[in-house]
Short mmCIF file of C-alpha atoms in Angstrom, two decimals:
data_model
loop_
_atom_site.label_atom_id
_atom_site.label_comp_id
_atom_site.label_asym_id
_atom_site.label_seq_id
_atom_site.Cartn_x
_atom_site.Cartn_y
_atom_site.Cartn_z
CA UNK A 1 -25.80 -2.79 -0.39
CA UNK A 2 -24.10 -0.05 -2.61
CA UNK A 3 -20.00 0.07 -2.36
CA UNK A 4 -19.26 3.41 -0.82
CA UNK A 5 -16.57 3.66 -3.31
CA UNK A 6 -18.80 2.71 -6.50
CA UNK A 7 -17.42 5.22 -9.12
CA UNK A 8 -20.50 5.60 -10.09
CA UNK A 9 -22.11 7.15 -6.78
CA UNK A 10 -23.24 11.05 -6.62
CA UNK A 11 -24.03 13.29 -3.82
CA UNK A 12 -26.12 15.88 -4.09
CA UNK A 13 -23.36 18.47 -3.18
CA UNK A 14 -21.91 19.24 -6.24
CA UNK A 15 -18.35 18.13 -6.53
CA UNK A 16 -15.80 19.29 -9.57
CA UNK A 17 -14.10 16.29 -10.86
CA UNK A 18 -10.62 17.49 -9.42
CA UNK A 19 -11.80 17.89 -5.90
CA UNK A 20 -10.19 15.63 -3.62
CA UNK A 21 -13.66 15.50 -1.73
CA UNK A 22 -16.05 13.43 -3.84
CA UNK A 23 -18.79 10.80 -1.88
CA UNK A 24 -16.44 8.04 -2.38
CA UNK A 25 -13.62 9.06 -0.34
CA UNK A 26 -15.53 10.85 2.31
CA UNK A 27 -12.51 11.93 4.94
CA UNK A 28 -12.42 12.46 8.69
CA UNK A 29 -10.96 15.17 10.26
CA UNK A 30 -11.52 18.11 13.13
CA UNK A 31 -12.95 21.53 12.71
CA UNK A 32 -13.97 24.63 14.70
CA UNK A 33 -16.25 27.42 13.09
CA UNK A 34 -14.68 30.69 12.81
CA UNK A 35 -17.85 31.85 14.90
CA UNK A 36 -15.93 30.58 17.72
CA UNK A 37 -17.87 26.82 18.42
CA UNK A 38 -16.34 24.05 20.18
CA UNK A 39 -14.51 21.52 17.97
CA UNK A 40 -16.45 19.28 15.69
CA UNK A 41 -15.72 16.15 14.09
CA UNK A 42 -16.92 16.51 10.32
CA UNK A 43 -16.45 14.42 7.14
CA UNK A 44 -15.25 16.42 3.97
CA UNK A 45 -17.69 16.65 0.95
CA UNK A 46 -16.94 18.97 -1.91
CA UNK A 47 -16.02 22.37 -0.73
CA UNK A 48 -18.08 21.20 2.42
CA UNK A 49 -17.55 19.71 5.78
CA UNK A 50 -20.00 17.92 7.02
CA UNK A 51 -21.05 17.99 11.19
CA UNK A 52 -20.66 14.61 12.49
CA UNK A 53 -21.68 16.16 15.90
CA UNK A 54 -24.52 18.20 14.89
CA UNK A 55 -25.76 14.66 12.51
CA UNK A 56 -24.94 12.85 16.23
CA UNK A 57 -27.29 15.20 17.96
CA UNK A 58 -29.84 15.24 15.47
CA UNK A 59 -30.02 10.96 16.09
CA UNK A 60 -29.09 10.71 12.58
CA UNK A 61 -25.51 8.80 12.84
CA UNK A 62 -27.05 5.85 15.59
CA UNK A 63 -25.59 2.92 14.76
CA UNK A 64 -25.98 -0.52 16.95
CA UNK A 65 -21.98 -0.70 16.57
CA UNK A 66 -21.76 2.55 18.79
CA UNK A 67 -23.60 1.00 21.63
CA UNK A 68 -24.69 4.13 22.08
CA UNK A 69 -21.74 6.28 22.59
CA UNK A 70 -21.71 9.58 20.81
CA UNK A 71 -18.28 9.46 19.66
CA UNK A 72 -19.04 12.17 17.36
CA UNK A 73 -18.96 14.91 19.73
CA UNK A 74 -15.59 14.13 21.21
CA UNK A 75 -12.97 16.34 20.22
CA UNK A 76 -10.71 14.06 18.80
CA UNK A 77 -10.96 10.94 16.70
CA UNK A 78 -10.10 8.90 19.00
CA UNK A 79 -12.48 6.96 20.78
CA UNK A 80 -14.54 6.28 17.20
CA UNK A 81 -10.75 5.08 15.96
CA UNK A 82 -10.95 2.35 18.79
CA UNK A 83 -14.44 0.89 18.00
CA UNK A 84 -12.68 -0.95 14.63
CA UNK A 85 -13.46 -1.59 11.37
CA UNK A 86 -16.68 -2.96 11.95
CA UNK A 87 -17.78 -0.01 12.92
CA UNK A 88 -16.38 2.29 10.75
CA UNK A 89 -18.05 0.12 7.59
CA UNK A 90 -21.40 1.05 8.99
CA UNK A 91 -20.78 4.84 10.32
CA UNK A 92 -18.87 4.92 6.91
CA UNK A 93 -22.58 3.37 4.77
CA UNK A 94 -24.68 5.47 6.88
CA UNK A 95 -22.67 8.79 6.14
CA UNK A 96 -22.81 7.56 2.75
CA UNK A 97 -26.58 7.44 2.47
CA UNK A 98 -27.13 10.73 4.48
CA UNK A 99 -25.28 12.65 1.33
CA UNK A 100 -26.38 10.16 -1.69
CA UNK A 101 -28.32 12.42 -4.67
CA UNK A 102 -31.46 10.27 -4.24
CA UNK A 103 -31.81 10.65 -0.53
CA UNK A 104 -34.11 13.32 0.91
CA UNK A 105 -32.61 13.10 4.56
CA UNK A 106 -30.36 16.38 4.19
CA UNK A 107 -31.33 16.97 0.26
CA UNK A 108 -34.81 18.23 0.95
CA UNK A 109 -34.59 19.53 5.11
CA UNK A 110 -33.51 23.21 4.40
CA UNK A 111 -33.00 24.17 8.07
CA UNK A 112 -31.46 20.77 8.79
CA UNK A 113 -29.29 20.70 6.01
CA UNK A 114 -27.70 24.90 6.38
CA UNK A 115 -26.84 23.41 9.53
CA UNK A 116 -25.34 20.27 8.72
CA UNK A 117 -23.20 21.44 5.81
CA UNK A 118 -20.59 24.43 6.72
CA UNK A 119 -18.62 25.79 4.01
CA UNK A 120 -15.29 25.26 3.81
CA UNK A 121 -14.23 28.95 4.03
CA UNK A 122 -15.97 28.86 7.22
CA UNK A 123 -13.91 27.24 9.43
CA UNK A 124 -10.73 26.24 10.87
CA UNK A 125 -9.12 23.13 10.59
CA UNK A 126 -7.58 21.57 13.89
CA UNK A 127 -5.35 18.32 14.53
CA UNK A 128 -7.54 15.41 14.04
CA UNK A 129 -5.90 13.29 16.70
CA UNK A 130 -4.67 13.26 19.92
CA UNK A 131 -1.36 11.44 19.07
CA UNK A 132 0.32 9.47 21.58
CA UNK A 133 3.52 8.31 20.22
CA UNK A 134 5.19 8.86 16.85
CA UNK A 135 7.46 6.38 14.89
CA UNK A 136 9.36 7.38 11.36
CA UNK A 137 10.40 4.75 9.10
CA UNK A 138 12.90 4.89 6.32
CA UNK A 139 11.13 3.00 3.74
CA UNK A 140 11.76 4.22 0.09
CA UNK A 141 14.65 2.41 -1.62
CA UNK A 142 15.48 5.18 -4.12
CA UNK A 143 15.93 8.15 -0.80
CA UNK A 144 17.82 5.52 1.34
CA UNK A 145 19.98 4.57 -1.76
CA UNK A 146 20.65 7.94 -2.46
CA UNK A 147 21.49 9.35 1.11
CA UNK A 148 23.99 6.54 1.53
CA UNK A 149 25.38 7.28 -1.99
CA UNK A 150 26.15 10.70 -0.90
CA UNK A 151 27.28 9.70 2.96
CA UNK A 152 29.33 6.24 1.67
CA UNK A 153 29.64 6.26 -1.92
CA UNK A 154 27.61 3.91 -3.86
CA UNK A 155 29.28 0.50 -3.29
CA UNK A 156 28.07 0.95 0.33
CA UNK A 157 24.62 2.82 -0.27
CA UNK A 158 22.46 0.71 2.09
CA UNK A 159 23.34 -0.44 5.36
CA UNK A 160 23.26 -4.39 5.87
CA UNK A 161 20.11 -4.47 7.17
CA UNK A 162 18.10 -2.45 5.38
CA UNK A 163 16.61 -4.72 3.00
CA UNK A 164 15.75 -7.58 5.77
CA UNK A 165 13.52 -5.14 7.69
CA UNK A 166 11.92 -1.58 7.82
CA UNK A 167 14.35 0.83 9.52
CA UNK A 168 12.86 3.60 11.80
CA UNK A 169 12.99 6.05 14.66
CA UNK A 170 10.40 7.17 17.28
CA UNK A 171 10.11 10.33 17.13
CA UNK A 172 8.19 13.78 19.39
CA UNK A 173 4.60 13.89 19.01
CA UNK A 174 4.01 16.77 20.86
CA UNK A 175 5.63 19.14 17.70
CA UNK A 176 3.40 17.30 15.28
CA UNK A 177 1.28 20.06 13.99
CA UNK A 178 -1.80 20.64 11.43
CA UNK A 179 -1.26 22.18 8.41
CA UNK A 180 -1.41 25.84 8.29
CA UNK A 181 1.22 25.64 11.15
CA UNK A 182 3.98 27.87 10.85
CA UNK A 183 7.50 26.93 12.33
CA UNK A 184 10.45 28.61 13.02
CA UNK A 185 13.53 27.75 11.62
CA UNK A 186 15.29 26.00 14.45
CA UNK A 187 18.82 26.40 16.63
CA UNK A 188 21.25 23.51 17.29
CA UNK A 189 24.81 22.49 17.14
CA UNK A 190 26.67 22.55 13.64
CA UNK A 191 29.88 21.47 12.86
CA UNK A 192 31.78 22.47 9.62
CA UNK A 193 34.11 19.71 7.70
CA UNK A 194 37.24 21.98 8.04
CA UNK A 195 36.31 23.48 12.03
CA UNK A 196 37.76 21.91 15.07
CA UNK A 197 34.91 22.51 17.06
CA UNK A 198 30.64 22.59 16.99
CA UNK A 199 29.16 25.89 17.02
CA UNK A 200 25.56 27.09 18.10
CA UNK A 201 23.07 28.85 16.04
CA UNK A 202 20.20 28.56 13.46
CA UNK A 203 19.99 25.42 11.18
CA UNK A 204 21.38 26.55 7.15
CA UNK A 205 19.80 23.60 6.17
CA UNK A 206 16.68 23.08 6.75
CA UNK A 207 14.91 20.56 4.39
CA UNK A 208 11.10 19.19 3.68
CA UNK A 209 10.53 15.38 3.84
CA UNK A 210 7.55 13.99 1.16
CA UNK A 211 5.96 11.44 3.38
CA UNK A 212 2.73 9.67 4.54
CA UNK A 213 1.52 8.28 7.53
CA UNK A 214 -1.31 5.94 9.33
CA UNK A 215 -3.30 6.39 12.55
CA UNK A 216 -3.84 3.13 14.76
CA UNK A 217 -6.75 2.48 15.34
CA UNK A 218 -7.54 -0.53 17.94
CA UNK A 219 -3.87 -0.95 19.85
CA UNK A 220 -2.92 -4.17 20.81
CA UNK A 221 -1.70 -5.37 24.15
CA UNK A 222 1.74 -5.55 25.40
CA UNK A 223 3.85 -9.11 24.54
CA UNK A 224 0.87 -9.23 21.60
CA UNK A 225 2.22 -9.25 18.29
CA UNK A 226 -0.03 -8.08 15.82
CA UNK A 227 0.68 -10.43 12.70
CA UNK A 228 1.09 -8.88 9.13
CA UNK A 229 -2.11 -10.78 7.77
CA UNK A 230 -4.53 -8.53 10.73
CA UNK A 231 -2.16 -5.31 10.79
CA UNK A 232 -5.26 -3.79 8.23
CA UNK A 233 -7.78 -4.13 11.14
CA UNK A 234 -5.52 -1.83 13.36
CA UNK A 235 -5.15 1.00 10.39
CA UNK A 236 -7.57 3.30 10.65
CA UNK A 237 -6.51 5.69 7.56
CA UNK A 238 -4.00 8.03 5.72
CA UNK A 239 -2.69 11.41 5.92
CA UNK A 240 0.35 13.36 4.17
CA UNK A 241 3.46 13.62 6.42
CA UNK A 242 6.05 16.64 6.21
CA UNK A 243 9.31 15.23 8.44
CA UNK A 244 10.93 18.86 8.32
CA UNK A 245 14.41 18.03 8.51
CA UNK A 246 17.46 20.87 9.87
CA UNK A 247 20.55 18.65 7.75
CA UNK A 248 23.21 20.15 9.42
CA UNK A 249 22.55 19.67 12.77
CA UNK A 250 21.78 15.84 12.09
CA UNK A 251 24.33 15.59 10.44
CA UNK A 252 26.41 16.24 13.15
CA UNK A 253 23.64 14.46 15.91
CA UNK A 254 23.18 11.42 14.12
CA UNK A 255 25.58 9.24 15.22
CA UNK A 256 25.42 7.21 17.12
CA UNK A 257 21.70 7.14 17.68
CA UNK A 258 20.42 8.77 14.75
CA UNK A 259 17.77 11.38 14.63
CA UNK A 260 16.90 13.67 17.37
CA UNK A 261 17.12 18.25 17.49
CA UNK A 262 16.75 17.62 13.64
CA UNK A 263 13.63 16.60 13.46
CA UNK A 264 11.81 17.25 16.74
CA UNK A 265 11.10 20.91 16.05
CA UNK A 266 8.42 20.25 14.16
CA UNK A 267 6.03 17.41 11.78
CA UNK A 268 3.15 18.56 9.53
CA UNK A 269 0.53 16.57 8.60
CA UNK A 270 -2.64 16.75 6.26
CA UNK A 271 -6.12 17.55 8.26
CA UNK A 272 -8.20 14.62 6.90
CA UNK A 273 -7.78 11.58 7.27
CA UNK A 274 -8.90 9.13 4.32
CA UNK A 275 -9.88 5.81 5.57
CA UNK A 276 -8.62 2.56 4.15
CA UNK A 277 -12.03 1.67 2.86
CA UNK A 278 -12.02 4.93 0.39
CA UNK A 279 -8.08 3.37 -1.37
CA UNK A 280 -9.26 0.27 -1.84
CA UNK A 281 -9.59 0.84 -5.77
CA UNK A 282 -6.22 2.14 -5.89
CA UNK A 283 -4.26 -1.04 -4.57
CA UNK A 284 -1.37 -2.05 -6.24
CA UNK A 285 1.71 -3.86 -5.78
CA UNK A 286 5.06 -2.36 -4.20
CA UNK A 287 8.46 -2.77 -5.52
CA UNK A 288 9.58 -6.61 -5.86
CA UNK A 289 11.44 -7.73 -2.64
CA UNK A 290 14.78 -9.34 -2.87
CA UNK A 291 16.03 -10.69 -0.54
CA UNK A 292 12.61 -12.20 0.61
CA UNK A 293 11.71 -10.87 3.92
CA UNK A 294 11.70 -13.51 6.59
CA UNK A 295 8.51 -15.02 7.53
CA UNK A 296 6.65 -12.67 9.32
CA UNK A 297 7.38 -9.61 7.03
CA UNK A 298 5.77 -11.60 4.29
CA UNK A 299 2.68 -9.66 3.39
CA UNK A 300 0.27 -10.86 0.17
CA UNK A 301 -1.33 -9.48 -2.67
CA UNK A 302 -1.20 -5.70 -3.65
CA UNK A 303 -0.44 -3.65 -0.45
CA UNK A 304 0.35 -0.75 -1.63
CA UNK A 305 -2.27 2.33 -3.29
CA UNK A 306 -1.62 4.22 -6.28
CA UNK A 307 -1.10 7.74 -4.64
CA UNK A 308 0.19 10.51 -6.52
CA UNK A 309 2.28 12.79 -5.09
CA UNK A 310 3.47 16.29 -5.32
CA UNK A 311 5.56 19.31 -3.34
CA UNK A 312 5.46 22.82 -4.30
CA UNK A 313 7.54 25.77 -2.92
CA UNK A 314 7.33 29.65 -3.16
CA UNK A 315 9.48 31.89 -1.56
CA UNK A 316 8.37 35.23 -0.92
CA UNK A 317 9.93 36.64 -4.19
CA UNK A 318 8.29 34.30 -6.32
CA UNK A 319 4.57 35.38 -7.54
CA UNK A 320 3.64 31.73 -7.13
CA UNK A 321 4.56 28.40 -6.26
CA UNK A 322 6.68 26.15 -8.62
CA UNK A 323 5.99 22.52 -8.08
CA UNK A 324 9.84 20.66 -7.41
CA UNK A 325 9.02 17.25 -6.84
CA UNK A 326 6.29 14.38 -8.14
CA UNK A 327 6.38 11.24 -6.68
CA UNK A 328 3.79 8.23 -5.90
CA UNK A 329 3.23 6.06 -2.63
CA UNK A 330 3.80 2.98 -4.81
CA UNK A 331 7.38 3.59 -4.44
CA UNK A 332 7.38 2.29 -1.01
CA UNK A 333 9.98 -0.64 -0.36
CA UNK A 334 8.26 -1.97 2.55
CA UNK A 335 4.84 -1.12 2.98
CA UNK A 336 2.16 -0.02 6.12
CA UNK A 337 1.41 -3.86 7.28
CA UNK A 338 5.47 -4.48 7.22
CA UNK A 339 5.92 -1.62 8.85
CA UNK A 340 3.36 -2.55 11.72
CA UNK A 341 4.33 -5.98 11.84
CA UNK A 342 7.91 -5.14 12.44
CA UNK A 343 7.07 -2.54 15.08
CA UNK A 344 5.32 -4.88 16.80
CA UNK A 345 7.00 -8.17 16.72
CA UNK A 346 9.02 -7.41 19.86
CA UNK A 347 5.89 -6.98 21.51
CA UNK A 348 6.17 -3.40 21.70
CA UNK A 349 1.89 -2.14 22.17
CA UNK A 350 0.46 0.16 19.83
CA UNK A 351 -2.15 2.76 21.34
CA UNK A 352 -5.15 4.33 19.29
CA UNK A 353 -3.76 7.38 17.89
CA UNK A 354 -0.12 6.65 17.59
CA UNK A 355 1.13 8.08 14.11
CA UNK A 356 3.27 5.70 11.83
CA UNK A 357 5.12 7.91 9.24
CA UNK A 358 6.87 6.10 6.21
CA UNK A 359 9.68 7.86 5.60
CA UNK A 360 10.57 10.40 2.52
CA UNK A 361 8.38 9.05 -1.12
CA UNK A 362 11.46 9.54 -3.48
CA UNK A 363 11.43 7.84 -6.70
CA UNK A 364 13.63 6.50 -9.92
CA UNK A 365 13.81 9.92 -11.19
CA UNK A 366 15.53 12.93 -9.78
CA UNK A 367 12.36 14.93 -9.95
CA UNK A 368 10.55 12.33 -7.98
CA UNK A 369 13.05 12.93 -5.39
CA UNK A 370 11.11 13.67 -2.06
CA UNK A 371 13.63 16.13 -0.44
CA UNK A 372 15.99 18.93 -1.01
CA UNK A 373 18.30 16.97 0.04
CA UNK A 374 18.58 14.29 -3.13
CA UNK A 375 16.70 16.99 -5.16
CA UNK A 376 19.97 19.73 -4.84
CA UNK A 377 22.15 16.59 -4.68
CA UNK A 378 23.96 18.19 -0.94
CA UNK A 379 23.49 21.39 -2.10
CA UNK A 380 25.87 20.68 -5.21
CA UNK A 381 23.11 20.99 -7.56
CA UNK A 382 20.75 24.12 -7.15
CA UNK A 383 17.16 24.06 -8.09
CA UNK A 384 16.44 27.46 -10.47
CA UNK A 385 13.67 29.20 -9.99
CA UNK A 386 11.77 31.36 -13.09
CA UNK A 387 12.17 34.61 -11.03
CA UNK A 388 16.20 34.05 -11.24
CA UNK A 389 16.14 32.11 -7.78
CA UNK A 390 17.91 29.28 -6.66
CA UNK A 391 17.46 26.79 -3.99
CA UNK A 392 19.76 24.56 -1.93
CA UNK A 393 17.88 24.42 0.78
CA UNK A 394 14.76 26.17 2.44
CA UNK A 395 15.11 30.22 3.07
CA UNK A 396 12.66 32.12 5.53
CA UNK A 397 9.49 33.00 4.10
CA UNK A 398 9.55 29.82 2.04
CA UNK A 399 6.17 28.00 2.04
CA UNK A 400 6.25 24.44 1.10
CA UNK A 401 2.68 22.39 0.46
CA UNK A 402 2.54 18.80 -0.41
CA UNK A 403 -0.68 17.29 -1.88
CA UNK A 404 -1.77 13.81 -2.72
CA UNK A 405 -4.30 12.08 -4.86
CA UNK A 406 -5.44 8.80 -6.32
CA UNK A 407 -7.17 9.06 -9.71
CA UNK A 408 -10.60 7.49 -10.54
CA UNK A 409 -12.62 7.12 -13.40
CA UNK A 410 -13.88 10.93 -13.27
CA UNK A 411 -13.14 11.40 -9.81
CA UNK A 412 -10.43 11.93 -7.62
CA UNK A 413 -9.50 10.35 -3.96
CA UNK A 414 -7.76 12.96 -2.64
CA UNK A 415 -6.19 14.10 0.80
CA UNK A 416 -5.95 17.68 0.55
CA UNK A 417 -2.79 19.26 1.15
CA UNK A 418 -0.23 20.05 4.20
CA UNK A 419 1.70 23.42 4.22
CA UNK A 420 3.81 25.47 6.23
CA UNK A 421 6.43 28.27 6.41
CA UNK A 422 9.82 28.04 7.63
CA UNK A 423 9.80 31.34 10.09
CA UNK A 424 13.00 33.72 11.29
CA UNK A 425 14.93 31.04 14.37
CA UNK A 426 13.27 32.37 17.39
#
């Protein structure tokens, strides 16, 4: 049986070298026609998406792992996240097939195929889960490093703890939206160095956060540990995270419990979601752990994917948008099967659907930094702009868009992009 992510597979869509799209990486995600249907599941191809549901009701997806549920016509991943990875190996090969070069299925149906395959441009892109609960880590050396160099000084950078296990906070699903989603800048309490008291108003300092994150897929039970060397069978796949952060108000929130008003107005992610399957050429290793993490954060071989990052912004002066920021997943201290080991070692249950973000992507160099915050150093050091701009922080009208790729021989793994635009405080 042919590897679905042989480099040397071709549909017979044709896909440009630099689309994120190609047959090997084949993404899920959620769609509605801008005719006005019902939401669709589809699989991106090209500057196509591909309807799972029509394929579904056409018998053309029946697999014996389905049992004969048509979890392509839900209107979320969901229930096809559950059946495991099993199944999605075999709807994954049978997708596969449907849109190889040498396979008349599609290729050579006319009607069949017009129908199948909906253009991009045609249709509007919707959040591909229904997400249940929401946990941010804080897993990149480099951005915890240099937030406690700026907060502590750097004798005291990172906390005690921070290099025995992978720090986080649950955080508000409900204001995690799909790209495209606007958000308005948001209101809380501030408190300047030299005042006496808090005030109340709209956030100065409002911030992007370069992240990704992973969908579970089968949850585990309550008291059930899932250990680090099956935490792969519960991921179902990837998509770019932006933690939009207001740094005044948590700077004033934080303590003691840490995040909260400062990032609960709103999270932006990517709207496909790349399985597993589609990184596996791009596994590498993560940074070197020292101390060595105790027994069951011990995770082996490469865990980490080669995933090339980058963050643009253009403000509505600028005639287009200046990229500020390249980073790469690699980067990542303590990587996705840590992260779900850890959450779960209590016994706390994951759910299908439940979003696991890893924190901001900064690296070594200050223009891999993966926030205003380390990028403008506080706000001491402005980012210039060609128009004559400067940034500290995000203005209204500012649109930021993160993208993220891994690079093949001739092809590219890709997940799109996620962008937004900080609106006027309501």
């Amino acid at each position: 049986m042919t590897s679905t992510t042989d480099p040397g597979l071709r549909s017979f869509i044709p896909v440009e070298p630099e689309s994120h799209f190609p047959i090997q990486n084949l993404p899920y995600g959620v769609f509605r026609r801008r005719s006005g249907n019902n939401p669709a599941i589809g699989v991106a191809i090209g500057d196509f998406v591909l309807d799972l549901a029509f394929l579904d009701e056409q018998n053309l997806l029946a697999t014996p792992s389905f049992g004969g549920r048509r979890v392509f016509t839900e209107s979320t991943l969901n229930a096809f996240m559950a059946l495991g990875p099993a199944t999605w190996r075999e709807a994954r090969q049978t997708i596969s097939r449907l849109l190889r070069e040498d396979e008349p299925t599609l290729r050579d149906n006319e009607p069949l195929r017009e129908r199948a395959l909906v253009p991009m441009t045609e249709i509007e892109v919707l959040l591909p889960v229904e997400i249940g609960d929401y946990t941010d880590f804080y897993s990149s050396r480099e951005h915890a490093h240099n937030v406690g160099v700026m907060l502590r000084g750097p004798d005291n950078a990172l906390m005690p703890n921070w290099l025995h296990l992978p720090v986080a906070y649950h955080g508000r699903s409900s204001s995690i939206v799909v790209s495209g989603t606007d958000l308005h800048r948001p209101l809380g309490q501030t408190k300047a160095d030299d005042a006496e008291t808090p005030m109340f108003g709209p956030s100065r300092n409002v911030d992007f956060e370069l992240e990704m994150g992973f969908f579970i897929g089968p949850g585990n039970a309550l008291g059930r540990p899932i250990p680090i060397d099956r935490a792969q069978e519960h991921i179902f796949g990837m998509v770019l995270v932006n933690d939009w952060s207001a740094r005044d108000i948590q700077k004033w929130e934080y303590v003691p419990l840490g995040p909260f008003l400062a990032k609960n107005f709103g999270t932006s992610i990517s709207p496909w979601v790349v399985p597993l399957e589609a990184l596996e050429p791009f596994r590498t290793a993560g940074p070197e752990q020292n101390p060595r993490p105790l027994p069951y954060l011990q995770s082996v071989g490469d865990c980490s994917f080669d995933i090339q990052l980058e963050v643009t912004l253009q403000g509505t002066r600028m005639d287009r948008s200046q990229r500020i920021c390249a980073s790469n997943f690699k980067h990542l201290y303590w990587n996705f099967y840590q992260q779900l080991a850890h959450h779960t070692s209590n016994g706390c249950n994951l759910r299908t659907g439940d979003l696991l973000a890893s924190g901001t992507i900064s690296g070594p160099t200050p223009d891999s930094y993966g926030s205003l915050l380390e990028l403008s150093w506080k706000g001491t050091k402005p980012l210039s702009f060609p128009n004559g701009e400067t940034r500290t922080f995000l203005q209204d009208g500012d649109r930021v868009t993160m993208t993220g790729w891994c690079q093949g021989n001739g092809y590219r793994v890709g997940f799109g992009e996620v962008t937004g635009l900080i609106l006027p405080p309501c």
